[in-house]
Short mmCIF file of C-alpha atoms and ligand atoms in Angstrom, two decimals:
data_model
loop_
_atom_site.label_atom_id
_atom_site.label_comp_id
_atom_site.label_asym_id
_atom_site.label_seq_id
_atom_site.Cartn_x
_atom_site.Cartn_y
_atom_site.Cartn_z
CA MET A 21 -2.08 -19.47 25.01
CA ALA A 22 -5.43 -19.31 23.30
CA CYS A 23 -4.02 -18.83 19.83
CA GLU A 24 -4.96 -22.03 18.11
CA ASN A 25 -2.88 -21.31 15.03
CA LYS A 26 0.50 -22.30 13.75
CA MET A 27 1.48 -18.75 12.96
CA LYS A 28 3.59 -16.88 15.44
CA SER A 29 3.85 -13.09 15.46
CA VAL A 30 7.31 -11.86 14.54
CA LYS A 31 7.02 -9.70 17.61
CA VAL A 32 7.13 -12.88 19.71
CA VAL A 33 10.12 -14.15 17.74
CA ALA A 34 11.90 -10.81 18.03
CA GLU A 35 11.42 -10.77 21.78
CA LEU A 36 12.70 -14.28 22.47
CA PRO A 37 15.20 -13.98 25.32
CA ASN A 38 18.78 -13.82 24.05
CA LEU A 39 17.83 -13.67 20.39
CA LYS A 40 21.11 -12.80 18.70
CA ALA A 41 20.52 -14.20 15.24
CA VAL A 42 17.34 -14.34 13.20
CA PRO A 43 15.83 -17.83 12.86
CA SER A 44 16.74 -19.31 9.47
CA ASN A 45 13.15 -19.39 8.17
CA TYR A 46 13.15 -15.57 8.25
CA SER A 47 16.43 -15.25 6.42
CA VAL A 48 15.91 -14.04 2.85
CA ASP A 49 19.39 -14.65 1.51
CA HIS A 50 18.36 -18.05 0.18
CA HIS A 51 15.81 -16.69 -2.25
CA HIS A 52 15.77 -14.18 -5.04
CA ASN A 53 15.67 -10.97 -3.03
CA SER A 54 18.90 -9.09 -2.91
CA SER A 55 20.00 -8.09 0.54
CA PRO A 56 18.40 -4.82 1.65
CA ALA A 57 21.81 -3.41 2.49
CA ILE A 58 23.18 -3.80 -1.02
CA ASP A 59 22.57 -1.38 -3.82
CA SER A 60 20.26 1.03 -2.04
CA ILE A 61 20.76 4.73 -2.55
CA ASP A 62 19.13 7.85 -1.16
CA ASP A 63 17.13 10.12 -3.39
CA SER A 64 14.23 12.46 -2.85
CA LEU A 65 10.77 12.05 -4.27
CA PRO A 66 8.71 14.70 -6.03
CA VAL A 67 6.63 16.85 -3.70
CA VAL A 68 2.99 17.61 -4.48
CA ASP A 69 1.54 20.65 -2.75
CA PHE A 70 -2.03 19.55 -2.13
CA SER A 71 -3.31 23.06 -1.40
CA LEU A 72 -2.44 24.18 -4.93
CA LEU A 73 -4.61 21.50 -6.57
CA SER A 74 -7.69 23.41 -5.48
CA SER A 75 -6.20 26.85 -6.17
CA GLU A 76 -8.59 29.40 -7.68
CA ASP A 77 -5.69 30.85 -9.64
CA PRO A 78 -5.88 28.99 -12.99
CA HIS A 79 -2.14 29.25 -13.54
CA GLN A 80 -1.31 27.75 -10.12
CA HIS A 81 -3.95 25.09 -10.57
CA SER A 82 -2.72 23.94 -13.94
CA LYS A 83 0.88 23.89 -12.75
CA ALA A 84 -0.15 21.75 -9.78
CA ILE A 85 -1.97 19.32 -12.11
CA GLN A 86 1.06 19.12 -14.37
CA ASP A 87 3.36 18.44 -11.40
CA LEU A 88 1.01 15.72 -10.19
CA GLY A 89 0.87 14.08 -13.63
CA ARG A 90 4.64 14.21 -13.96
CA ALA A 91 5.11 12.67 -10.49
CA CYS A 92 2.76 9.81 -11.45
CA GLU A 93 4.36 9.20 -14.82
CA GLN A 94 8.02 9.54 -13.88
CA TRP A 95 8.04 8.20 -10.32
CA GLY A 96 4.74 6.63 -9.30
CA PHE A 97 5.63 7.76 -5.77
CA PHE A 98 5.41 11.26 -4.33
CA MET A 99 5.09 13.14 -1.05
CA VAL A 100 1.95 15.17 -0.48
CA VAL A 101 2.37 18.27 1.68
CA ASN A 102 -0.23 20.81 2.87
CA HIS A 103 -2.84 18.04 2.86
CA GLY A 104 -4.74 19.56 5.78
CA ILE A 105 -4.64 16.45 8.01
CA ALA A 106 -3.40 17.41 11.47
CA GLU A 107 -0.03 16.05 12.49
CA SER A 108 -1.49 15.32 15.93
CA LEU A 109 -4.10 12.97 14.39
CA MET A 110 -1.46 11.03 12.46
CA LYS A 111 0.81 10.79 15.52
CA GLU A 112 -2.03 9.66 17.76
CA LEU A 113 -3.13 7.04 15.26
CA ILE A 114 0.38 5.62 14.97
CA GLY A 115 0.65 5.62 18.76
CA VAL A 116 -2.56 3.66 19.23
CA ALA A 117 -1.68 1.28 16.38
CA ASN A 118 1.54 0.62 18.28
CA GLU A 119 -0.53 -0.15 21.40
CA PHE A 120 -2.53 -2.63 19.35
CA PHE A 121 0.60 -4.60 18.47
CA LEU A 122 1.71 -4.48 22.11
CA MET A 123 -1.51 -6.17 23.27
CA PRO A 124 -1.28 -9.76 24.55
CA GLU A 125 -0.95 -12.28 21.72
CA GLU A 126 -4.31 -13.93 22.35
CA ASP A 127 -6.07 -10.57 22.11
CA LYS A 128 -4.56 -9.93 18.68
CA TRP A 129 -5.04 -13.44 17.28
CA ARG A 130 -8.73 -13.13 18.05
CA TYR A 131 -8.75 -11.00 14.89
CA LYS A 132 -6.98 -13.57 12.76
CA GLY A 133 -8.43 -13.55 9.25
CA GLN A 134 -9.38 -16.76 7.47
CA GLN A 135 -10.35 -15.48 4.02
CA VAL A 136 -9.04 -12.75 1.74
CA PHE A 137 -12.07 -10.54 2.19
CA ASP A 138 -12.57 -11.02 5.91
CA PRO A 139 -13.09 -7.44 7.07
CA ILE A 140 -10.67 -7.64 9.99
CA LYS A 141 -7.43 -9.59 9.66
CA TYR A 142 -4.52 -9.75 12.04
CA GLY A 143 -1.59 -11.74 10.77
CA THR A 144 2.11 -12.04 10.22
CA SER A 145 4.49 -12.21 7.24
CA PHE A 146 2.49 -11.63 4.02
CA ASN A 147 -0.72 -13.62 3.97
CA TYR A 148 -2.68 -16.06 6.04
CA THR A 149 -2.05 -19.11 3.88
CA SER A 150 1.46 -18.26 2.85
CA LYS A 151 2.92 -21.26 1.09
CA GLU A 152 6.29 -19.61 1.29
CA THR A 153 9.00 -21.12 3.35
CA THR A 154 10.53 -17.73 4.03
CA PHE A 155 8.71 -15.51 6.49
CA TYR A 156 8.78 -11.76 6.46
CA TRP A 157 9.63 -9.67 9.49
CA ARG A 158 6.23 -8.07 9.75
CA ASP A 159 2.98 -8.32 11.69
CA TYR A 160 -0.08 -6.61 10.32
CA LEU A 161 -3.66 -5.60 10.89
CA LYS A 162 -5.82 -5.16 7.78
CA LEU A 163 -9.29 -3.65 7.92
CA SER A 164 -11.97 -3.04 5.32
CA VAL A 165 -13.00 0.54 6.01
CA HIS A 166 -15.18 1.41 3.00
CA PRO A 167 -17.99 1.13 1.88
CA ASP A 168 -18.55 -0.59 5.25
CA PHE A 169 -16.38 0.33 8.18
CA HIS A 170 -14.76 -2.36 10.33
CA SER A 171 -12.32 -1.99 13.16
CA PRO A 172 -11.36 -3.68 16.41
CA HIS A 173 -12.80 -2.06 19.51
CA GLN A 174 -9.50 -2.11 21.33
CA PRO A 175 -7.25 -0.44 22.29
CA LYS A 176 -9.24 2.55 23.47
CA ASN A 177 -9.84 5.21 20.80
CA PHE A 178 -8.36 3.07 18.00
CA ARG A 179 -11.69 2.78 16.19
CA GLU A 180 -12.48 6.49 16.44
CA LEU A 181 -9.01 7.49 15.25
CA ILE A 182 -9.10 5.09 12.30
CA TRP A 183 -12.53 6.39 11.34
CA GLU A 184 -11.43 10.02 11.48
CA TYR A 185 -8.17 9.44 9.64
CA CYS A 186 -9.89 7.42 6.90
CA GLU A 187 -12.54 10.10 6.42
CA LYS A 188 -9.85 12.75 6.00
CA CYS A 189 -7.74 10.61 3.70
CA ARG A 190 -10.80 9.91 1.53
CA LYS A 191 -11.10 13.62 0.77
CA VAL A 192 -7.40 13.84 -0.08
CA THR A 193 -7.64 10.80 -2.36
CA LYS A 194 -10.73 12.12 -4.09
CA MET A 195 -8.96 15.36 -4.96
CA LEU A 196 -5.79 13.53 -6.06
CA LEU A 197 -7.78 11.21 -8.32
CA SER A 198 -9.66 14.08 -9.85
CA GLY A 199 -6.34 15.88 -10.44
CA ILE A 200 -4.96 12.69 -12.00
CA SER A 201 -7.99 12.45 -14.33
CA GLU A 202 -7.45 16.05 -15.32
CA SER A 203 -3.75 15.47 -15.95
CA LEU A 204 -4.71 12.66 -18.35
CA GLY A 205 -7.24 14.77 -20.21
CA LEU A 206 -10.09 12.47 -19.21
CA GLU A 207 -13.70 13.49 -18.98
CA GLU A 208 -14.30 14.69 -15.43
CA GLU A 209 -16.64 11.99 -14.15
CA LEU A 210 -15.28 9.05 -16.17
CA MET A 211 -13.10 7.51 -13.47
CA ARG A 212 -15.59 8.00 -10.64
CA LYS A 213 -18.40 6.45 -12.68
CA SER A 214 -16.63 3.60 -14.44
CA LEU A 215 -14.91 2.38 -11.26
CA ASP A 216 -17.92 3.18 -9.05
CA LEU A 217 -15.71 5.12 -6.68
CA ASP A 218 -18.59 6.22 -4.45
CA SER A 219 -18.67 2.57 -3.33
CA GLY A 220 -14.90 2.25 -3.66
CA PHE A 221 -13.27 -0.44 -1.56
CA GLU A 222 -10.71 0.77 0.96
CA VAL A 223 -8.28 -1.22 3.03
CA PHE A 224 -6.54 0.16 6.09
CA VAL A 225 -3.26 -1.62 6.86
CA ALA A 226 -1.12 -1.17 9.94
CA ASN A 227 2.32 -2.77 9.52
CA TYR A 228 4.48 -3.52 12.55
CA TYR A 229 8.13 -4.33 11.88
CA PRO A 230 9.72 -5.34 15.19
CA ALA A 231 13.30 -4.43 16.06
CA CYS A 232 15.59 -6.93 14.38
CA PRO A 233 19.06 -8.00 15.53
CA GLN A 234 20.21 -8.67 11.93
CA PRO A 235 18.18 -6.40 9.66
CA GLU A 236 20.37 -7.17 6.64
CA LEU A 237 19.21 -10.79 6.63
CA VAL A 238 15.43 -10.31 6.61
CA MET A 239 12.79 -8.45 4.66
CA GLY A 240 9.74 -6.71 6.10
CA LEU A 241 7.83 -6.96 2.85
CA PRO A 242 9.28 -8.37 -0.39
CA PRO A 243 9.18 -6.45 -3.68
CA HIS A 244 5.59 -5.91 -4.79
CA SER A 245 3.23 -3.38 -6.27
CA ASP A 246 -0.05 -2.54 -4.54
CA PHE A 247 -3.55 -3.38 -5.73
CA GLY A 248 -5.96 -0.46 -6.05
CA LEU A 249 -5.58 3.04 -7.46
CA LEU A 250 -3.57 5.04 -4.93
CA THR A 251 -1.97 4.04 -1.62
CA LEU A 252 -1.47 6.64 1.11
CA LEU A 253 1.26 5.81 3.63
CA ILE A 254 2.51 7.34 6.87
CA GLN A 255 5.07 5.96 9.32
CA ASN A 256 6.72 6.57 12.67
CA GLU A 257 10.07 8.34 12.44
CA VAL A 258 11.82 5.17 11.26
CA GLY A 259 12.51 4.75 7.55
CA GLY A 260 12.45 1.41 5.75
CA LEU A 261 10.51 1.84 2.53
CA GLN A 262 12.49 1.38 -0.66
CA ILE A 263 11.25 1.83 -4.19
CA GLN A 264 12.74 0.55 -7.40
CA GLN A 265 13.80 2.99 -10.08
CA ASN A 266 15.89 1.99 -13.09
CA GLY A 267 16.82 -1.27 -11.41
CA LYS A 268 18.11 0.43 -8.24
CA TRP A 269 16.54 0.41 -4.78
CA ILE A 270 16.03 3.89 -3.40
CA ASN A 271 15.58 4.62 0.31
CA ILE A 272 12.60 6.81 0.96
CA ASN A 273 12.92 9.36 3.74
CA PRO A 274 9.68 11.33 3.68
CA ILE A 275 9.42 14.96 4.81
CA PRO A 276 7.92 14.98 8.33
CA ASN A 277 4.13 15.33 8.29
CA SER A 278 3.87 14.54 4.58
CA ILE A 279 1.83 11.64 3.22
CA LEU A 280 3.55 9.25 0.84
CA VAL A 281 1.38 8.39 -2.11
CA ASN A 282 1.97 5.74 -4.74
CA THR A 283 0.14 4.75 -7.89
CA ALA A 284 -1.09 1.16 -7.82
CA ASP A 285 -1.99 -1.67 -10.23
CA HIS A 286 -5.56 -0.61 -11.02
CA LEU A 287 -4.45 2.88 -11.93
CA GLU A 288 -1.90 1.31 -14.28
CA ILE A 289 -4.69 -0.72 -15.92
CA PHE A 290 -7.09 2.22 -16.06
CA THR A 291 -4.47 4.54 -17.57
CA ASN A 292 -3.48 1.84 -20.06
CA GLY A 293 0.05 1.79 -18.67
CA LYS A 294 0.66 5.54 -18.67
CA TYR A 295 0.88 5.74 -14.87
CA LYS A 296 2.56 2.52 -13.82
CA SER A 297 2.53 0.92 -10.41
CA VAL A 298 5.98 0.79 -8.87
CA LEU A 299 7.85 -2.03 -7.19
CA HIS A 300 8.60 -1.31 -3.56
CA ARG A 301 9.61 -3.25 -0.47
CA ALA A 302 10.10 -2.67 3.25
CA VAL A 303 13.41 -3.31 4.96
CA VAL A 304 13.65 -3.47 8.72
CA LYS A 305 15.81 -1.82 11.35
CA LYS A 306 17.26 -2.39 14.79
CA VAL A 307 14.36 -0.35 16.17
CA PRO A 308 10.65 -1.07 15.67
CA ARG A 309 8.94 0.55 12.72
CA ILE A 310 5.25 1.15 12.14
CA SER A 311 3.60 2.23 8.93
CA ILE A 312 -0.05 2.84 8.14
CA GLY A 313 -1.31 2.52 4.62
CA ILE A 314 -4.68 3.05 3.02
CA ALA A 315 -5.31 1.32 -0.29
CA ASN A 316 -7.98 3.20 -2.26
CA CYS A 317 -9.62 0.91 -4.76
CA PRO A 318 -12.43 0.54 -7.31
CA ALA A 319 -15.71 -0.94 -6.06
CA MET A 320 -15.60 -4.71 -5.47
CA ASN A 321 -17.85 -5.41 -8.43
CA ALA A 322 -16.29 -2.91 -10.81
CA THR A 323 -14.61 -4.30 -13.88
CA VAL A 324 -11.38 -2.44 -14.47
CA ARG A 325 -10.17 -1.89 -18.00
CA PRO A 326 -8.15 0.79 -19.78
CA ALA A 327 -10.15 4.02 -20.00
CA ALA A 328 -11.25 5.50 -23.30
CA SER A 329 -9.54 8.11 -25.46
CA PRO A 330 -6.98 9.66 -25.19
CA LEU A 331 -5.48 6.60 -23.47
CA ILE A 332 -6.72 4.29 -26.22
CA GLN A 333 -6.52 5.27 -29.86
CA ASN A 334 -7.38 2.47 -32.28
CA GLU A 335 -4.32 0.75 -33.72
CA ARG A 336 -1.92 3.43 -32.61
CA LEU A 337 -2.61 2.87 -28.93
CA PRO A 338 -4.66 -0.30 -28.36
CA PRO A 339 -5.78 -1.47 -24.90
CA LEU A 340 -2.79 -3.11 -23.22
CA TYR A 341 -4.60 -4.89 -20.36
CA LEU A 342 -7.49 -7.35 -20.24
CA PRO A 343 -10.60 -6.29 -18.35
CA MET A 344 -10.92 -7.95 -14.96
CA LYS A 345 -13.25 -7.66 -12.05
CA TYR A 346 -11.51 -5.85 -9.21
CA SER A 347 -12.38 -8.45 -6.55
CA GLU A 348 -11.05 -11.31 -8.70
CA TYR A 349 -7.75 -9.55 -9.16
CA VAL A 350 -7.29 -9.01 -5.44
CA GLU A 351 -8.26 -12.56 -4.59
CA LYS A 352 -5.67 -13.90 -7.04
CA GLN A 353 -2.93 -11.56 -5.89
CA GLN A 354 -3.50 -12.07 -2.19
CA THR A 355 -3.72 -15.85 -2.08
CA LYS A 356 -0.35 -16.60 -3.60
CA PRO A 357 3.10 -15.56 -2.47
CA LEU A 358 3.94 -11.94 -3.28
CA ASP A 359 5.99 -11.87 -6.44
CA GLY A 360 6.78 -8.46 -7.84
CA LYS A 361 4.22 -7.42 -10.46
CA SER A 362 3.34 -10.96 -11.58
CA SER A 363 -0.44 -10.47 -11.10
CA LEU A 364 -0.45 -7.49 -13.41
CA ASP A 365 1.76 -9.26 -15.94
CA GLN A 366 -0.88 -11.96 -16.26
CA ILE A 367 -3.46 -9.56 -17.67
CA LYS A 368 -1.09 -7.68 -19.92
CA ILE A 369 -1.87 -8.11 -23.59
CA LYS A 370 1.16 -9.17 -25.51
CA LEU A 371 1.30 -7.16 -28.70
CA LYS A 372 2.54 -8.82 -31.86
CA GLN A 373 5.83 -7.39 -32.99
CA THR A 374 5.57 -5.89 -36.46
C1 OGA B 3 2.35 -2.11 1.97
C2 OGA B 3 3.69 -1.50 1.91
C3 OGA B 3 5.48 -0.31 2.94
C4 OGA B 3 5.96 0.15 4.27
O1 OGA B 3 1.79 -2.20 3.09
O2 OGA B 3 1.84 -2.48 0.89
O3 OGA B 3 4.25 -1.49 0.85
O4 OGA B 3 6.85 0.97 4.27
N1 OGA B 3 4.23 -0.98 3.01
O5 OGA B 3 5.47 -0.33 5.28
NI1 NI B 4 2.93 -1.86 -0.76
#
């Protein structure tokens, strides 16, 4: 095979003839993650009706903004319905992403990324230089899609579908972020200008979690929060996402055709901790699962810091995070093993107890 790398797709591992047990280097029970089967409960997320955010009726509009703000503050995860993106587009995109992962190994490894900011990166587990001894049951394709658009040219139509889906999602994100600004009482253009959102960085991620004979022993993605402002996620019909709330893992079963949205680290920094990023992880199943996420981020060169009043108010509410250039943050977070919210913790300002 022409893949001159040590990494092996989990898909190849999962399809080994007579695989009855997962290889020990994929087994998570020897590190700090609790087993995915233990302690997880079902609950339903808040629903945000996207069409009401742009309602001309001031009462409906302000209720929609309040609901959005509450979903960000209390959950950090919500389902967006009536977003106007056709179900057929989402289904087709997931179908062609699936075809990508079914391509011959050497065709996929041609896109292997070497550096964090390589615009096209195929890989497995979490990152390309993972120093971890435990591997995650996940193959991925990560693409930089904004301000410059990158995508593989195969399979057929993949590029066009990614382009179209990203364009549509960008409009949804823009409206959500402007609703979020409004819910915080911020000046209208403050977020767009201070984070240079017109040149905002966007990453498209397709995750492939192959069928696993012993799902309770492995993890698709370990507990983490996302970089960026908002992540939009869709999946095939198979569930697997869990989020942490009050120390418990909750299984997320989204309404069909909705888009799952979560608040991410840079929104936590920008809102001075009012809208926190949320720990989540992906467990795997006996059938293959695909998810597609878009991370919407500040511009590469933007320095992210807590926004002005009313999120900062002199001594009563000082800035709680150090300013940091967006690209530096991502580089740090992506080149070490994923470890909960440790990257964010490093820029938290520890207040003196009085
Ligand atoms: C991610 C992620 C969850 C999922 O890609 O950051 O959290 O359900 N994915 O695939
Ligand atoms: Ni995530």
